[in-house]
mmCIF file with all atom_site columns, C-alpha atoms in Angstrom:
data_model
loop_
_atom_site.group_PDB
_atom_site.id
_atom_site.type_symbol
_atom_site.label_atom_id
_atom_site.label_alt_id
_atom_site.label_comp_id
_atom_site.label_asym_id
_atom_site.label_entity_id
_atom_site.label_seq_id
_atom_site.pdbx_PDB_ins_code
_atom_site.Cartn_x
_atom_site.Cartn_y
_atom_site.Cartn_z
_atom_site.occupancy
_atom_site.B_iso_or_equiv
_atom_site.pdbx_formal_charge
_atom_site.auth_seq_id
_atom_site.auth_comp_id
_atom_site.auth_asym_id
_atom_site.auth_atom_id
_atom_site.pdbx_PDB_model_num
ATOM 1   C CA . MET X 1 1   ? -14.062 13.475  12.640  1.00 48.00 ? 1   MET X CA 1
ATOM 2   C CA . ILE X 1 2   ? -11.157 11.569  11.185  1.00 56.00 ? 2   ILE X CA 1
ATOM 3   C CA . GLU X 1 3   ? -11.735 11.614  7.451   1.00 60.00 ? 3   GLU X CA 1
ATOM 4   C CA . LYS X 1 4   ? -12.680 7.368   6.253   1.00 64.00 ? 4   LYS X CA 1
ATOM 5   C CA . HIS X 1 5   ? -8.653  7.401   4.169   1.00 66.00 ? 5   HIS X CA 1
ATOM 6   C CA . GLY X 1 6   ? -6.980  9.771   6.922   1.00 70.00 ? 6   GLY X CA 1
ATOM 7   C CA . PHE X 1 7   ? -6.237  13.045  6.581   1.00 78.00 ? 7   PHE X CA 1
ATOM 8   C CA . ALA X 1 8   ? -2.440  13.200  5.369   1.00 79.00 ? 8   ALA X CA 1
ATOM 9   C CA . ARG X 1 9   ? -3.355  12.595  2.265   1.00 76.00 ? 9   ARG X CA 1
ATOM 10  C CA . ASN X 1 10  ? -5.204  15.559  1.106   1.00 75.00 ? 10  ASN X CA 1
ATOM 11  C CA . ARG X 1 11  ? -2.615  17.912  3.472   1.00 83.00 ? 11  ARG X CA 1
ATOM 12  C CA . PRO X 1 12  ? -0.742  20.378  1.983   1.00 86.00 ? 12  PRO X CA 1
ATOM 13  C CA . TRP X 1 13  ? 3.417   18.176  2.474   1.00 91.00 ? 13  TRP X CA 1
ATOM 14  C CA . SER X 1 14  ? 6.979   20.303  1.940   1.00 93.00 ? 14  SER X CA 1
ATOM 15  C CA . ILE X 1 15  ? 10.728  19.544  1.029   1.00 94.00 ? 15  ILE X CA 1
ATOM 16  C CA . ASP X 1 16  ? 12.125  17.592  4.246   1.00 89.00 ? 16  ASP X CA 1
ATOM 17  C CA . PRO X 1 17  ? 14.800  19.744  5.539   1.00 86.00 ? 17  PRO X CA 1
ATOM 18  C CA . ASP X 1 18  ? 16.843  17.732  6.681   1.00 83.00 ? 18  ASP X CA 1
ATOM 19  C CA . PRO X 1 19  ? 16.290  14.176  5.584   1.00 86.00 ? 19  PRO X CA 1
ATOM 20  C CA . SER X 1 20  ? 18.334  11.106  6.973   1.00 83.00 ? 20  SER X CA 1
ATOM 21  C CA . PRO X 1 21  ? 21.658  10.307  4.747   1.00 82.00 ? 21  PRO X CA 1
ATOM 22  C CA . LEU X 1 22  ? 20.718  8.331   1.342   1.00 74.00 ? 22  LEU X CA 1
ATOM 23  C CA . PRO X 1 23  ? 22.190  4.824   1.270   1.00 74.00 ? 23  PRO X CA 1
ATOM 24  C CA . PRO X 1 24  ? 24.933  3.870   -1.023  1.00 68.00 ? 24  PRO X CA 1
ATOM 25  C CA . TYR X 1 25  ? 24.816  3.013   -3.886  1.00 65.00 ? 25  TYR X CA 1
ATOM 26  C CA . SER X 1 26  ? 21.830  5.073   -5.287  1.00 67.00 ? 26  SER X CA 1
ATOM 27  C CA . ASP X 1 27  ? 22.927  7.617   -6.945  1.00 71.00 ? 27  ASP X CA 1
ATOM 28  C CA . ASP X 1 28  ? 21.428  5.431   -10.117 1.00 77.00 ? 28  ASP X CA 1
ATOM 29  C CA . LYS X 1 29  ? 18.111  6.504   -7.636  1.00 85.00 ? 29  LYS X CA 1
ATOM 30  C CA . ALA X 1 30  ? 15.866  10.640  -8.254  1.00 91.00 ? 30  ALA X CA 1
ATOM 31  C CA . THR X 1 31  ? 15.075  11.213  -4.760  1.00 92.00 ? 31  THR X CA 1
ATOM 32  C CA . ILE X 1 32  ? 12.495  12.896  -3.157  1.00 93.00 ? 32  ILE X CA 1
ATOM 33  C CA . ASP X 1 33  ? 12.114  13.767  0.198   1.00 95.00 ? 33  ASP X CA 1
ATOM 34  C CA . LEU X 1 34  ? 8.592   14.738  1.967   1.00 95.00 ? 34  LEU X CA 1
ATOM 35  C CA . ILE X 1 35  ? 7.614   16.204  5.835   1.00 94.00 ? 35  ILE X CA 1
ATOM 36  C CA . LEU X 1 36  ? 4.360   16.676  7.376   1.00 92.00 ? 36  LEU X CA 1
ATOM 37  C CA . ARG X 1 37  ? 3.900   18.116  10.331  1.00 88.00 ? 37  ARG X CA 1
ATOM 38  C CA . GLN X 1 38  ? 1.758   19.787  12.940  1.00 80.00 ? 38  GLN X CA 1
ATOM 39  C CA . SER X 1 39  ? 0.862   22.926  12.169  1.00 61.00 ? 39  SER X CA 1
ATOM 40  C CA . ASP X 1 40  ? -2.455  26.198  10.835  1.00 48.00 ? 40  ASP X CA 1
ATOM 41  C CA . GLY X 1 41  ? -3.151  23.990  7.858   1.00 53.00 ? 41  GLY X CA 1
ATOM 42  C CA . GLY X 1 42  ? -6.504  22.472  10.125  1.00 53.00 ? 42  GLY X CA 1
ATOM 43  C CA . GLU X 1 43  ? -4.295  18.633  11.258  1.00 54.00 ? 43  GLU X CA 1
ATOM 44  C CA . GLN X 1 44  ? -5.334  20.120  14.015  1.00 59.00 ? 44  GLN X CA 1
ATOM 45  C CA . LYS X 1 45  ? -9.113  19.601  15.033  1.00 65.00 ? 45  LYS X CA 1
ATOM 46  C CA . ILE X 1 46  ? -9.231  16.553  13.543  1.00 73.00 ? 46  ILE X CA 1
ATOM 47  C CA . TRP X 1 47  ? -5.642  15.494  15.550  1.00 81.00 ? 47  TRP X CA 1
ATOM 48  C CA . ASN X 1 48  ? -4.549  16.901  18.425  1.00 85.00 ? 48  ASN X CA 1
ATOM 49  C CA . TYR X 1 49  ? -1.305  15.579  18.663  1.00 89.00 ? 49  TYR X CA 1
ATOM 50  C CA . SER X 1 50  ? 2.218   16.463  17.558  1.00 91.00 ? 50  SER X CA 1
ATOM 51  C CA . PHE X 1 51  ? 3.597   14.558  15.088  1.00 92.00 ? 51  PHE X CA 1
ATOM 52  C CA . GLU X 1 52  ? 6.141   14.593  12.630  1.00 93.00 ? 52  GLU X CA 1
ATOM 53  C CA . PHE X 1 53  ? 5.280   12.317  9.790   1.00 94.00 ? 53  PHE X CA 1
ATOM 54  C CA . ARG X 1 54  ? 8.622   12.214  7.269   1.00 94.00 ? 54  ARG X CA 1
ATOM 55  C CA . LEU X 1 55  ? 8.052   9.941   3.273   1.00 95.00 ? 55  LEU X CA 1
ATOM 56  C CA . ARG X 1 56  ? 10.941  9.245   0.954   1.00 95.00 ? 56  ARG X CA 1
ATOM 57  C CA . VAL X 1 57  ? 10.196  8.873   -2.501  1.00 95.00 ? 57  VAL X CA 1
ATOM 58  C CA . THR X 1 58  ? 12.728  6.845   -5.597  1.00 94.00 ? 58  THR X CA 1
ATOM 59  C CA . LEU X 1 59  ? 12.631  5.637   -8.192  1.00 93.00 ? 59  LEU X CA 1
ATOM 60  C CA . GLY X 1 60  ? 14.966  3.500   -10.284 1.00 91.00 ? 60  GLY X CA 1
ATOM 61  C CA . PRO X 1 61  ? 16.376  3.040   -13.074 1.00 88.00 ? 61  PRO X CA 1
ATOM 62  C CA . GLU X 1 62  ? 14.130  0.122   -14.055 1.00 86.00 ? 62  GLU X CA 1
ATOM 63  C CA . GLY X 1 63  ? 10.909  1.522   -13.066 1.00 88.00 ? 63  GLY X CA 1
ATOM 64  C CA . GLU X 1 64  ? 10.547  0.668   -9.552  1.00 92.00 ? 64  GLU X CA 1
ATOM 65  C CA . LEU X 1 65  ? 9.048   2.408   -6.730  1.00 95.00 ? 65  LEU X CA 1
ATOM 66  C CA . GLY X 1 66  ? 10.103  2.592   -3.402  1.00 95.00 ? 66  GLY X CA 1
ATOM 67  C CA . LEU X 1 67  ? 8.540   4.580   -0.297  1.00 96.00 ? 67  LEU X CA 1
ATOM 68  C CA . ILE X 1 68  ? 9.840   4.795   2.900   1.00 95.00 ? 68  ILE X CA 1
ATOM 69  C CA . ALA X 1 69  ? 7.564   6.227   5.685   1.00 96.00 ? 69  ALA X CA 1
ATOM 70  C CA . ARG X 1 70  ? 9.017   6.863   9.151   1.00 96.00 ? 70  ARG X CA 1
ATOM 71  C CA . VAL X 1 71  ? 6.498   8.664   12.111  1.00 96.00 ? 71  VAL X CA 1
ATOM 72  C CA . ARG X 1 72  ? 7.946   10.156  14.892  1.00 96.00 ? 72  ARG X CA 1
ATOM 73  C CA . ASN X 1 73  ? 5.822   11.254  18.546  1.00 96.00 ? 73  ASN X CA 1
ATOM 74  C CA . THR X 1 74  ? 6.445   14.875  19.146  1.00 94.00 ? 74  THR X CA 1
ATOM 75  C CA . ASP X 1 75  ? 3.834   15.232  21.600  1.00 93.00 ? 75  ASP X CA 1
ATOM 76  C CA . SER X 1 76  ? 4.598   14.555  24.921  1.00 95.00 ? 76  SER X CA 1
ATOM 77  C CA . LYS X 1 77  ? 1.665   11.922  25.248  1.00 95.00 ? 77  LYS X CA 1
ATOM 78  C CA . PRO X 1 78  ? 1.435   9.177   23.607  1.00 97.00 ? 78  PRO X CA 1
ATOM 79  C CA . PHE X 1 79  ? -0.802  9.032   20.504  1.00 95.00 ? 79  PHE X CA 1
ATOM 80  C CA . THR X 1 80  ? -2.304  5.566   18.574  1.00 95.00 ? 80  THR X CA 1
ATOM 81  C CA . PHE X 1 81  ? -2.337  5.924   14.611  1.00 94.00 ? 81  PHE X CA 1
ATOM 82  C CA . THR X 1 82  ? -3.274  3.508   12.049  1.00 93.00 ? 82  THR X CA 1
ATOM 83  C CA . LEU X 1 83  ? -1.311  4.787   8.462   1.00 94.00 ? 83  LEU X CA 1
ATOM 84  C CA . GLY X 1 84  ? -1.395  2.652   4.759   1.00 94.00 ? 84  GLY X CA 1
ATOM 85  C CA . PHE X 1 85  ? -0.883  3.342   0.078   1.00 93.00 ? 85  PHE X CA 1
ATOM 86  C CA . GLN X 1 86  ? -3.106  3.256   -1.469  1.00 90.00 ? 86  GLN X CA 1
ATOM 87  C CA . THR X 1 87  ? -1.208  2.335   -4.047  1.00 93.00 ? 87  THR X CA 1
ATOM 88  C CA . TYR X 1 88  ? -3.557  1.575   -7.477  1.00 94.00 ? 88  TYR X CA 1
ATOM 89  C CA . PHE X 1 89  ? -1.865  -1.057  -10.367 1.00 96.00 ? 89  PHE X CA 1
ATOM 90  C CA . SER X 1 90  ? -2.837  -0.261  -13.932 1.00 95.00 ? 90  SER X CA 1
ATOM 91  C CA . VAL X 1 91  ? -3.891  -4.148  -15.580 1.00 95.00 ? 91  VAL X CA 1
ATOM 92  C CA . THR X 1 92  ? -4.983  -4.845  -19.246 1.00 95.00 ? 92  THR X CA 1
ATOM 93  C CA . ASP X 1 93  ? -8.605  -6.624  -17.770 1.00 96.00 ? 93  ASP X CA 1
ATOM 94  C CA . ILE X 1 94  ? -9.271  -7.265  -14.031 1.00 96.00 ? 94  ILE X CA 1
ATOM 95  C CA . SER X 1 95  ? -10.812 -11.248 -15.527 1.00 94.00 ? 95  SER X CA 1
ATOM 96  C CA . GLU X 1 96  ? -7.851  -11.419 -16.136 1.00 94.00 ? 96  GLU X CA 1
ATOM 97  C CA . VAL X 1 97  ? -5.232  -10.651 -13.399 1.00 96.00 ? 97  VAL X CA 1
ATOM 98  C CA . ARG X 1 98  ? -4.361  -12.337 -10.516 1.00 95.00 ? 98  ARG X CA 1
ATOM 99  C CA . ILE X 1 99  ? -2.757  -12.154 -6.570  1.00 96.00 ? 99  ILE X CA 1
ATOM 100 C CA . GLU X 1 100 ? -0.593  -14.602 -4.825  1.00 94.00 ? 100 GLU X CA 1
ATOM 101 C CA . GLY X 1 101 ? 0.768   -14.189 -1.726  1.00 94.00 ? 101 GLY X CA 1
ATOM 102 C CA . LEU X 1 102 ? -2.623  -13.818 0.230   1.00 95.00 ? 102 LEU X CA 1
ATOM 103 C CA . GLU X 1 103 ? -2.958  -18.769 0.361   1.00 93.00 ? 103 GLU X CA 1
ATOM 104 C CA . THR X 1 104 ? -5.111  -19.137 3.334   1.00 94.00 ? 104 THR X CA 1
ATOM 105 C CA . SER X 1 105 ? -4.418  -15.165 5.187   1.00 96.00 ? 105 SER X CA 1
ATOM 106 C CA . ASP X 1 106 ? -7.038  -14.519 7.431   1.00 97.00 ? 106 ASP X CA 1
ATOM 107 C CA . TYR X 1 107 ? -9.231  -11.043 5.735   1.00 98.00 ? 107 TYR X CA 1
ATOM 108 C CA . LEU X 1 108 ? -11.707 -9.021  6.904   1.00 97.00 ? 108 LEU X CA 1
ATOM 109 C CA . ASP X 1 109 ? -15.052 -8.505  4.378   1.00 97.00 ? 109 ASP X CA 1
ATOM 110 C CA . ASN X 1 110 ? -16.113 -5.092  4.123   1.00 96.00 ? 110 ASN X CA 1
ATOM 111 C CA . LEU X 1 111 ? -19.307 -6.185  1.637   1.00 96.00 ? 111 LEU X CA 1
ATOM 112 C CA . ARG X 1 112 ? -19.968 -8.970  4.679   1.00 97.00 ? 112 ARG X CA 1
ATOM 113 C CA . ASP X 1 113 ? -20.200 -6.442  7.723   1.00 96.00 ? 113 ASP X CA 1
ATOM 114 C CA . GLN X 1 114 ? -16.564 -7.433  8.008   1.00 95.00 ? 114 GLN X CA 1
ATOM 115 C CA . GLN X 1 115 ? -17.307 -10.483 8.933   1.00 97.00 ? 115 GLN X CA 1
ATOM 116 C CA . ARG X 1 116 ? -13.670 -12.612 9.075   1.00 97.00 ? 116 ARG X CA 1
ATOM 117 C CA . PHE X 1 117 ? -12.974 -15.584 6.527   1.00 97.00 ? 117 PHE X CA 1
ATOM 118 C CA . THR X 1 118 ? -9.908  -17.718 5.281   1.00 97.00 ? 118 THR X CA 1
ATOM 119 C CA . GLU X 1 119 ? -8.152  -17.301 1.372   1.00 96.00 ? 119 GLU X CA 1
ATOM 120 C CA . GLN X 1 120 ? -9.090  -20.996 -0.123  1.00 93.00 ? 120 GLN X CA 1
ATOM 121 C CA . GLY X 1 121 ? -7.514  -20.969 -2.985  1.00 89.00 ? 121 GLY X CA 1
ATOM 122 C CA . ASP X 1 122 ? -3.761  -20.886 -4.702  1.00 91.00 ? 122 ASP X CA 1
ATOM 123 C CA . ALA X 1 123 ? -4.800  -16.771 -5.686  1.00 93.00 ? 123 ALA X CA 1
ATOM 124 C CA . LEU X 1 124 ? -7.120  -14.709 -5.418  1.00 96.00 ? 124 LEU X CA 1
ATOM 125 C CA . THR X 1 125 ? -8.914  -13.838 -9.194  1.00 96.00 ? 125 THR X CA 1
ATOM 126 C CA . PHE X 1 126 ? -11.728 -11.502 -9.655  1.00 96.00 ? 126 PHE X CA 1
ATOM 127 C CA . GLU X 1 127 ? -15.293 -11.465 -11.122 1.00 95.00 ? 127 GLU X CA 1
ATOM 128 C CA . GLY X 1 128 ? -16.920 -9.273  -8.830  1.00 96.00 ? 128 GLY X CA 1
ATOM 129 C CA . GLU X 1 129 ? -16.826 -6.312  -6.563  1.00 96.00 ? 129 GLU X CA 1
ATOM 130 C CA . VAL X 1 130 ? -14.178 -6.805  -3.761  1.00 97.00 ? 130 VAL X CA 1
ATOM 131 C CA . ASP X 1 131 ? -13.733 -5.247  -0.422  1.00 97.00 ? 131 ASP X CA 1
ATOM 132 C CA . ARG X 1 132 ? -11.392 -7.176  1.753   1.00 97.00 ? 132 ARG X CA 1
ATOM 133 C CA . VAL X 1 133 ? -8.560  -6.129  4.659   1.00 97.00 ? 133 VAL X CA 1
ATOM 134 C CA . TYR X 1 134 ? -6.186  -9.141  4.239   1.00 98.00 ? 134 TYR X CA 1
ATOM 135 C CA . LEU X 1 135 ? -4.557  -9.393  8.253   1.00 98.00 ? 135 LEU X CA 1
ATOM 136 C CA . ASN X 1 136 ? -0.715  -9.669  9.077   1.00 97.00 ? 136 ASN X CA 1
ATOM 137 C CA . THR X 1 137 ? -0.307  -10.984 4.642   1.00 97.00 ? 137 THR X CA 1
ATOM 138 C CA . PRO X 1 138 ? 3.791   -12.314 3.710   1.00 96.00 ? 138 PRO X CA 1
ATOM 139 C CA . THR X 1 139 ? 6.392   -9.577  2.724   1.00 96.00 ? 139 THR X CA 1
ATOM 140 C CA . THR X 1 140 ? 6.319   -10.600 -0.850  1.00 96.00 ? 140 THR X CA 1
ATOM 141 C CA . ILE X 1 141 ? 2.637   -10.060 -2.960  1.00 96.00 ? 141 ILE X CA 1
ATOM 142 C CA . ALA X 1 142 ? 2.617   -10.703 -6.586  1.00 95.00 ? 142 ALA X CA 1
ATOM 143 C CA . ILE X 1 143 ? -0.107  -9.133  -8.797  1.00 96.00 ? 143 ILE X CA 1
ATOM 144 C CA . ILE X 1 144 ? -0.033  -10.721 -12.163 1.00 94.00 ? 144 ILE X CA 1
ATOM 145 C CA . ASP X 1 145 ? -1.115  -9.086  -15.274 1.00 94.00 ? 145 ASP X CA 1
ATOM 146 C CA . HIS X 1 146 ? -1.614  -12.705 -17.744 1.00 90.00 ? 146 HIS X CA 1
ATOM 147 C CA . GLU X 1 147 ? -2.567  -10.244 -20.885 1.00 89.00 ? 147 GLU X CA 1
ATOM 148 C CA . LYS X 1 148 ? 0.480   -8.072  -20.189 1.00 88.00 ? 148 LYS X CA 1
ATOM 149 C CA . LYS X 1 149 ? 2.609   -10.994 -19.122 1.00 89.00 ? 149 LYS X CA 1
ATOM 150 C CA . THR X 1 150 ? 3.643   -8.772  -16.597 1.00 91.00 ? 150 THR X CA 1
ATOM 151 C CA . THR X 1 151 ? 3.258   -9.183  -12.628 1.00 93.00 ? 151 THR X CA 1
ATOM 152 C CA . PHE X 1 152 ? 3.862   -6.367  -10.259 1.00 94.00 ? 152 PHE X CA 1
ATOM 153 C CA . VAL X 1 153 ? 5.978   -6.614  -7.062  1.00 95.00 ? 153 VAL X CA 1
ATOM 154 C CA . LEU X 1 154 ? 4.884   -5.452  -4.063  1.00 96.00 ? 154 LEU X CA 1
ATOM 155 C CA . LYS X 1 155 ? 7.632   -5.766  -0.807  1.00 96.00 ? 155 LYS X CA 1
ATOM 156 C CA . LYS X 1 156 ? 6.705   -4.205  1.960   1.00 97.00 ? 156 LYS X CA 1
ATOM 157 C CA . ASP X 1 157 ? 8.009   -4.087  5.651   1.00 97.00 ? 157 ASP X CA 1
ATOM 158 C CA . GLY X 1 158 ? 6.574   -2.684  8.784   1.00 97.00 ? 158 GLY X CA 1
ATOM 159 C CA . PHE X 1 159 ? 2.855   -3.157  6.774   1.00 97.00 ? 159 PHE X CA 1
ATOM 160 C CA . PRO X 1 160 ? 1.724   -6.602  8.214   1.00 98.00 ? 160 PRO X CA 1
ATOM 161 C CA . ASP X 1 161 ? -1.827  -5.585  6.815   1.00 98.00 ? 161 ASP X CA 1
ATOM 162 C CA . ALA X 1 162 ? -3.364  -5.172  2.566   1.00 97.00 ? 162 ALA X CA 1
ATOM 163 C CA . VAL X 1 163 ? -6.397  -4.138  1.615   1.00 97.00 ? 163 VAL X CA 1
ATOM 164 C CA . ILE X 1 164 ? -7.346  -5.991  -2.001  1.00 97.00 ? 164 ILE X CA 1
ATOM 165 C CA . TRP X 1 165 ? -10.474 -2.979  -4.203  1.00 96.00 ? 165 TRP X CA 1
ATOM 166 C CA . ASN X 1 166 ? -12.228 -3.195  -6.831  1.00 96.00 ? 166 ASN X CA 1
ATOM 167 C CA . PRO X 1 167 ? -15.561 -1.415  -7.408  1.00 95.00 ? 167 PRO X CA 1
ATOM 168 C CA . TRP X 1 168 ? -16.776 -3.798  -9.744  1.00 95.00 ? 168 TRP X CA 1
ATOM 169 C CA . ASP X 1 169 ? -19.476 -2.280  -12.233 1.00 92.00 ? 169 ASP X CA 1
ATOM 170 C CA . LYS X 1 170 ? -22.147 -0.862  -10.344 1.00 92.00 ? 170 LYS X CA 1
ATOM 171 C CA . LYS X 1 171 ? -20.406 1.009   -7.878  1.00 92.00 ? 171 LYS X CA 1
ATOM 172 C CA . ALA X 1 172 ? -17.717 1.834   -10.642 1.00 91.00 ? 172 ALA X CA 1
ATOM 173 C CA . LYS X 1 173 ? -21.358 3.482   -11.538 1.00 91.00 ? 173 LYS X CA 1
ATOM 174 C CA . ALA X 1 174 ? -21.528 5.301   -8.787  1.00 91.00 ? 174 ALA X CA 1
ATOM 175 C CA . LEU X 1 175 ? -18.525 7.562   -7.803  1.00 89.00 ? 175 LEU X CA 1
ATOM 176 C CA . ALA X 1 176 ? -18.178 10.499  -8.725  1.00 86.00 ? 176 ALA X CA 1
ATOM 177 C CA . ASP X 1 177 ? -13.820 10.189  -9.539  1.00 83.00 ? 177 ASP X CA 1
ATOM 178 C CA . PHE X 1 178 ? -13.787 6.556   -10.806 1.00 87.00 ? 178 PHE X CA 1
ATOM 179 C CA . GLY X 1 179 ? -15.044 6.147   -14.797 1.00 88.00 ? 179 GLY X CA 1
ATOM 180 C CA . ASP X 1 180 ? -18.172 4.166   -15.166 1.00 90.00 ? 180 ASP X CA 1
ATOM 181 C CA . ASP X 1 181 ? -15.881 1.871   -17.605 1.00 91.00 ? 181 ASP X CA 1
ATOM 182 C CA . GLU X 1 182 ? -12.241 1.874   -15.027 1.00 93.00 ? 182 GLU X CA 1
ATOM 183 C CA . TYR X 1 183 ? -12.560 -1.110  -12.953 1.00 93.00 ? 183 TYR X CA 1
ATOM 184 C CA . LYS X 1 184 ? -12.126 -3.566  -15.435 1.00 95.00 ? 184 LYS X CA 1
ATOM 185 C CA . HIS X 1 185 ? -8.287  -1.781  -16.320 1.00 95.00 ? 185 HIS X CA 1
ATOM 186 C CA . THR X 1 186 ? -6.843  -1.335  -12.141 1.00 95.00 ? 186 THR X CA 1
ATOM 187 C CA . ILE X 1 187 ? -6.611  -3.186  -9.606  1.00 97.00 ? 187 ILE X CA 1
ATOM 188 C CA . CYS X 1 188 ? -5.912  -1.812  -5.364  1.00 96.00 ? 188 CYS X CA 1
ATOM 189 C CA . VAL X 1 189 ? -3.203  -3.939  -3.234  1.00 97.00 ? 189 VAL X CA 1
ATOM 190 C CA . HIS X 1 190 ? -3.201  -1.727  -0.189  1.00 96.00 ? 190 HIS X CA 1
ATOM 191 C CA . PRO X 1 191 ? -0.382  -2.423  2.322   1.00 97.00 ? 191 PRO X CA 1
ATOM 192 C CA . GLY X 1 192 ? -1.238  -1.051  5.327   1.00 96.00 ? 192 GLY X CA 1
ATOM 193 C CA . VAL X 1 193 ? -1.209  -1.000  9.642   1.00 97.00 ? 193 VAL X CA 1
ATOM 194 C CA . ILE X 1 194 ? -5.234  -1.501  9.671   1.00 95.00 ? 194 ILE X CA 1
ATOM 195 C CA . GLU X 1 195 ? -5.914  -4.218  12.523  1.00 95.00 ? 195 GLU X CA 1
ATOM 196 C CA . LYS X 1 196 ? -3.606  -3.778  15.286  1.00 96.00 ? 196 LYS X CA 1
ATOM 197 C CA . PRO X 1 197 ? -2.699  -0.354  15.878  1.00 96.00 ? 197 PRO X CA 1
ATOM 198 C CA . ILE X 1 198 ? 0.309   1.207   16.309  1.00 97.00 ? 198 ILE X CA 1
ATOM 199 C CA . THR X 1 199 ? 0.967   3.558   19.987  1.00 98.00 ? 199 THR X CA 1
ATOM 200 C CA . LEU X 1 200 ? 4.036   5.543   20.034  1.00 98.00 ? 200 LEU X CA 1
ATOM 201 C CA . LYS X 1 201 ? 4.584   7.352   22.625  1.00 97.00 ? 201 LYS X CA 1
ATOM 202 C CA . ALA X 1 202 ? 6.931   10.458  23.434  1.00 97.00 ? 202 ALA X CA 1
ATOM 203 C CA . GLY X 1 203 ? 9.913   10.908  21.364  1.00 96.00 ? 203 GLY X CA 1
ATOM 204 C CA . GLU X 1 204 ? 9.584   6.893   19.870  1.00 97.00 ? 204 GLU X CA 1
ATOM 205 C CA . GLU X 1 205 ? 9.630   6.641   15.926  1.00 97.00 ? 205 GLU X CA 1
ATOM 206 C CA . TRP X 1 206 ? 7.796   4.292   13.443  1.00 97.00 ? 206 TRP X CA 1
ATOM 207 C CA . LYS X 1 207 ? 8.998   3.280   10.477  1.00 97.00 ? 207 LYS X CA 1
ATOM 208 C CA . GLY X 1 208 ? 7.857   1.395   6.662   1.00 97.00 ? 208 GLY X CA 1
ATOM 209 C CA . ARG X 1 209 ? 8.463   0.583   3.202   1.00 96.00 ? 209 ARG X CA 1
ATOM 210 C CA . VAL X 1 210 ? 7.034   -0.474  0.396   1.00 97.00 ? 210 VAL X CA 1
ATOM 211 C CA . LYS X 1 211 ? 9.445   -1.405  -2.944  1.00 96.00 ? 211 LYS X CA 1
ATOM 212 C CA . ILE X 1 212 ? 6.814   -1.894  -6.709  1.00 96.00 ? 212 ILE X CA 1
ATOM 213 C CA . LEU X 1 213 ? 8.689   -3.776  -9.330  1.00 93.00 ? 213 LEU X CA 1
ATOM 214 C CA . THR X 1 214 ? 7.599   -4.431  -12.400 1.00 92.00 ? 214 THR X CA 1
ATOM 215 C CA . VAL X 1 215 ? 8.636   -7.935  -14.169 1.00 90.00 ? 215 VAL X CA 1
ATOM 216 C CA . PHE X 1 216 ? 7.871   -8.443  -17.525 1.00 84.00 ? 216 PHE X CA 1
ATOM 217 C CA . SER X 1 217 ? 7.457   -11.949 -18.646 1.00 67.00 ? 217 SER X CA 1
ATOM 218 C CA . SER X 1 218 ? 8.873   -13.384 -15.037 1.00 48.00 ? 218 SER X CA 1
ATOM 219 C CA . TYR X 1 219 ? 4.936   -15.301 -14.692 1.00 46.00 ? 219 TYR X CA 1
ATOM 220 C CA . HIS X 1 220 ? 6.140   -19.154 -15.982 1.00 43.00 ? 220 HIS X CA 1
ATOM 221 C CA . SER X 1 221 ? 4.006   -22.028 -15.265 1.00 42.00 ? 221 SER X CA 1
ATOM 222 C CA . GLY X 1 222 ? 2.308   -20.615 -12.270 1.00 48.00 ? 222 GLY X CA 1
ATOM 223 C CA . ARG X 1 223 ? 4.851   -19.411 -10.861 1.00 51.00 ? 223 ARG X CA 1
ATOM 224 C CA . LEU X 1 224 ? 7.063   -15.968 -10.422 1.00 51.00 ? 224 LEU X CA 1
ATOM 225 C CA . ASP X 1 225 ? 10.637  -16.527 -11.236 1.00 54.00 ? 225 ASP X CA 1
ATOM 226 C CA . PRO X 1 226 ? 12.458  -15.861 -7.739  1.00 44.00 ? 226 PRO X CA 1
ATOM 227 C CA . MET X 1 227 ? 15.880  -16.249 -8.644  1.00 43.00 ? 227 MET X CA 1
ATOM 228 C CA . ARG X 1 228 ? 14.572  -12.235 -10.458 1.00 52.00 ? 228 ARG X CA 1
ATOM 229 C CA . VAL X 1 229 ? 12.241  -10.947 -8.046  1.00 50.00 ? 229 VAL X CA 1
ATOM 230 C CA . LEU X 1 230 ? 14.320  -12.119 -4.932  1.00 43.00 ? 230 LEU X CA 1
ATOM 231 C CA . SER X 1 231 ? 18.166  -9.898  -7.055  1.00 48.00 ? 231 SER X CA 1
ATOM 232 C CA . SER X 1 232 ? 15.549  -7.050  -7.633  1.00 48.00 ? 232 SER X CA 1
ATOM 233 C CA . PHE X 1 233 ? 14.768  -7.058  -4.078  1.00 48.00 ? 233 PHE X CA 1
ATOM 234 C CA . ASP X 1 234 ? 18.203  -7.144  -2.168  1.00 47.00 ? 234 ASP X CA 1
ATOM 235 C CA . SER X 1 235 ? 18.852  -2.933  -1.987  1.00 48.00 ? 235 SER X CA 1
ATOM 236 C CA . MET X 1 236 ? 15.504  -2.592  0.292   1.00 51.00 ? 236 MET X CA 1
#
């Protein structure tokens, strides 16, 4: 059986010996290319298909993080999979955080037996435990930390869904790898392919990209500074 958050995160990756060429004007970024293949490391016991999962991680001079994922079916038969990046953001106080970009999106509420609802507010704020899968979401989501006067901007391509998770106080105390008070200072915004899994035929490849940028003092009168944010993503 595949573990809850998938097997790729708990497997040893290797440096990719044959990465795709870097894009132009990328000399100012630090880059590492990783690869995970079907191997003797236990994948075959739970995933009986041959595959290559390539991950490029880049870090820009202003701290912007880029993630490019490529999954290729190297088997002779098709397979279906889901995928996501479990990205956590450090915030000053979760009660002072709002997430914009999910307005009018449908979501599955994992705290209500995965019932489907539609987001009614102009932003998502936090007063208790949240565990939701937002579906067919926009390409840009903003995590706004009012106290720190900082906005994390997450831009994605190929990841239609987004998980929003915070365990709040009671569940945080029950989690072995989560401090009792850490829920106050973190929010998980997890871009993924969840509702509609990807099917790849033999030889086909899927590609998805995520870029995360920190914008300081960009939240002004209830709106992001569009020129600052858009110019930051021209190279994605």
